[in-house]
């Protein structure tokens, strides 16, 4: 019985016939320090050579391990050859057959058995074949204990190589071991790298999301600030404009109290001022709604729309309205376009100071591919400084003040256009003479 | 590939195994020796195994084969310098190296080969003489 599962003192892998030399030489060396005499050493080494060759010949690959074991009172030097071949099917009968064989050519196994004090053999299909041979150490063997055995292990691991092949083999094993370690390290590094990459990606995503959110926030904030400003201005203007009819009413009432004005006139003034206030409030409502309505988009032939409008407009004598050709067909809200064009056209008619008023409606696609419409007139024109101002609510230019100007039309137009993502601006008329050109872009899908 | 040198000494071939024998080396030696015997018409092969520490069944078989083949080629094989431990192991293994002549050392081995050669020569001349005698008597 082996005393315990211990580490082998020497281990030799059997890959080529050169390993047989290493195996028997090591066997010889171990046998020598275990106290076996030269003849015994030779017998043990020969037995080792026989079983090692057996493993190489029949399986082609295996390994041999050397141990010192204790069985009863005796110590044994043992060699265990193991191969991972298909095993021997009927081991018992094979051994019996070999036993009976005498003389002539014997197999390595029988030779081995003859040279050993101990011979055991196990074979299974799963685990291959395992042969254990042992030789009893003489009573005069050197002291043996755990410490000494581990000293032997160390001694053999540091022993000079038996042959260049042995050295090569040793270095090869070392190299393979290092390579395996490296491979494991590489796999670990790869895994870590992948983890880092995933984390990095997550971080990047989060960063993008954050950036988007903060951008959105900034944009909203800006919009809010602008709206606030507009609202302030709007409130100021509305209160100012509503105040004037109120003041008028107050004044008239005072005159009436003082008896300076008769009732009939008072009623007329009151009616007029109340109508003005109502108009004002309605305009304010119209402005605040402008562009917010959810309207259904339809296919709109802009050329057709303009023609329809032309038919409904009563032109003053001497005035001409020219509508260019090649307007696009768009998929958009018809009412909005109608509102815009009708406002611009009525302004062009209303403020025209010429006897032969001329209005042109046209279309061009600008360099960014947007649809850009324009309404041009030969009216008095708008000074460069006031071109922004006219789009503000309740703004009416001094020289064009007319009774029916509320100053709300262009504000509504601008609001509709900006709500839809377009732009409106004023240029000089392209035709010779005075006049202005109102241009606006209108984002929409083209219908082919 | 490694080879064990074979020295030609007159009508004999001399092989001294100074390295660890492995299977291919042994098989090459067997092959080379037979070719040399044939090429030189050698009358004897002397193999010195004094540096060989183990002879297992495979090596034993190779030595036996060399002896048998040489005899067929009309040459004697003498193994010299076998270590006592090897001899004991061979006997325990039941490998008596039959057909192989042995001698203690190279000198004795050479002497044995020369004696065998001389014996052969006298045998040959005797038989020739006998044949002559027979011719004469006829």
Coordinates of N, CA and C in Angstrom, one line a residue, chain A residues 17-18 20-21 24-25 28 38-39 42-43 45-46 49-50 53 104-106 108 111 114-115 162, chain B residues 20-25 53-59 61 83 85-86 88-89 91-95:
Chain A
X17 N 11.1 8.0 -28.4 CA 12.0 6.9 -27.9 C 13.2 7.5 -27.1
X18 N 13.5 8.8 -27.4 CA 14.6 9.4 -26.6 C 14.2 9.6 -25.2
X20 N 12.8 7.3 -23.4 CA 13.1 6.1 -22.8 C 14.5 6.2 -22.1
X21 N 15.4 6.8 -22.8 CA 16.7 7.0 -22.3 C 16.7 7.8 -21.0
X24 N 15.0 5.7 -18.1 CA 15.9 4.7 -17.4 C 17.1 5.3 -16.7
X25 N 17.6 6.4 -17.2 CA 18.7 7.1 -16.6 C 18.2 7.7 -15.2
X28 N 17.8 5.0 -12.8 CA 19.1 4.6 -12.3 C 19.6 5.6 -11.2
X38 N 24.5 -1.7 -7.6 CA 24.6 -1.5 -9.1 C 23.7 -2.4 -9.9
X39 N 23.8 -3.7 -9.5 CA 23.0 -4.7 -10.2 C 21.5 -4.4 -10.0
X42 N 20.5 -1.6 -12.1 CA 20.4 -2.0 -13.5 C 19.0 -2.7 -13.8
X43 N 18.7 -3.6 -12.8 CA 17.5 -4.4 -13.0 C 16.3 -3.4 -13.0
X45 N 16.2 -0.2 -13.6 CA 16.2 0.7 -14.8 C 15.8 -0.1 -16.0
X46 N 16.2 -1.4 -16.1 CA 15.8 -2.2 -17.3 C 14.3 -2.4 -17.3
X49 N 12.7 0.7 -18.4 CA 12.8 0.8 -19.9 C 11.8 -0.1 -20.6
X50 N 11.5 -1.3 -20.0 CA 10.6 -2.2 -20.6 C 9.2 -1.7 -20.6
X53 N 8.7 1.5 -22.8 CA 8.7 1.1 -24.2 C 7.3 0.6 -24.6
X104 N 11.9 -17.9 -25.5 CA 11.6 -17.2 -26.7 C 11.4 -15.7 -26.4
X105 N 10.6 -15.0 -27.3 CA 10.5 -13.6 -27.1 C 9.3 -13.3 -26.2
X106 N 9.6 -12.6 -25.1 CA 8.6 -12.2 -24.1 C 8.2 -10.8 -24.4
X108 N 7.4 -7.0 -23.0 CA 8.0 -6.2 -21.9 C 7.3 -6.4 -20.6
X111 N 8.8 -9.4 -18.8 CA 10.1 -9.1 -18.4 C 10.2 -8.2 -17.2
X114 N 9.3 -10.0 -14.0 CA 10.5 -10.8 -13.5 C 11.5 -10.0 -12.8
X115 N 11.6 -8.7 -13.3 CA 12.7 -7.9 -12.7 C 12.2 -7.1 -11.5
X162 N 20.4 15.2 -18.7 CA 21.1 13.9 -19.1 C 21.6 14.0 -20.5
Chain B
X20 N 24.2 6.7 -25.2 CA 23.0 6.0 -24.8 C 22.2 5.5 -26.0
X21 N 21.9 4.2 -26.0 CA 21.3 3.6 -27.1 C 19.8 3.9 -27.1
X22 N 19.2 4.4 -28.2 CA 17.8 4.4 -28.3 C 17.4 3.6 -29.5
X23 N 16.1 3.4 -29.7 CA 15.7 2.4 -30.6 C 16.2 2.7 -32.1
X24 N 16.0 3.9 -32.5 CA 16.3 4.2 -33.9 C 17.8 4.0 -34.1
X25 N 18.6 4.4 -33.1 CA 20.1 4.3 -33.2 C 20.5 2.8 -33.3
X53 N 24.9 0.8 -20.0 CA 24.5 0.4 -18.7 C 23.3 -0.4 -18.6
X54 N 22.4 -0.3 -19.6 CA 21.3 -1.3 -19.5 C 21.1 -1.9 -20.9
X55 N 20.7 -3.2 -20.9 CA 20.3 -3.8 -22.1 C 18.9 -4.5 -21.8
X56 N 17.9 -3.9 -22.4 CA 16.6 -4.5 -22.2 C 16.2 -5.4 -23.3
X57 N 15.0 -6.0 -23.3 CA 14.7 -7.0 -24.3 C 14.9 -6.5 -25.7
X58 N 14.6 -5.3 -25.9 CA 14.7 -4.7 -27.3 C 16.2 -4.7 -27.8
X59 N 17.0 -4.2 -26.9 CA 18.5 -4.2 -27.2 C 19.0 -5.6 -27.4
X61 N 17.4 -8.1 -28.3 CA 17.0 -8.7 -29.5 C 17.8 -8.1 -30.7
X83 N 28.9 -5.4 -18.8 CA 29.0 -5.1 -17.3 C 28.3 -6.3 -16.6
X85 N 26.3 -6.3 -14.1 CA 24.9 -6.1 -13.7 C 24.1 -6.3 -15.0
X86 N 24.6 -6.0 -16.1 CA 23.8 -6.2 -17.4 C 23.7 -7.7 -17.6
X88 N 23.7 -10.1 -15.4 CA 22.7 -10.6 -14.4 C 21.3 -10.3 -14.9
X89 N 21.1 -9.1 -15.3 CA 19.7 -8.7 -15.7 C 19.3 -9.5 -16.9
X91 N 20.1 -12.4 -17.8 CA 19.8 -13.8 -17.4 C 18.5 -13.8 -16.7
X92 N 18.2 -12.9 -15.8 CA 16.9 -12.8 -15.1 C 15.8 -12.6 -16.1
X93 N 16.1 -11.8 -17.2 CA 15.1 -11.6 -18.2 C 14.8 -12.8 -19.0
X94 N 15.8 -13.8 -19.0 CA 15.7 -15.0 -19.8 C 16.1 -14.7 -21.2
X95 N 17.1 -13.8 -21.4 CA 17.6 -13.5 -22.7 C 19.0 -13.9 -22.7

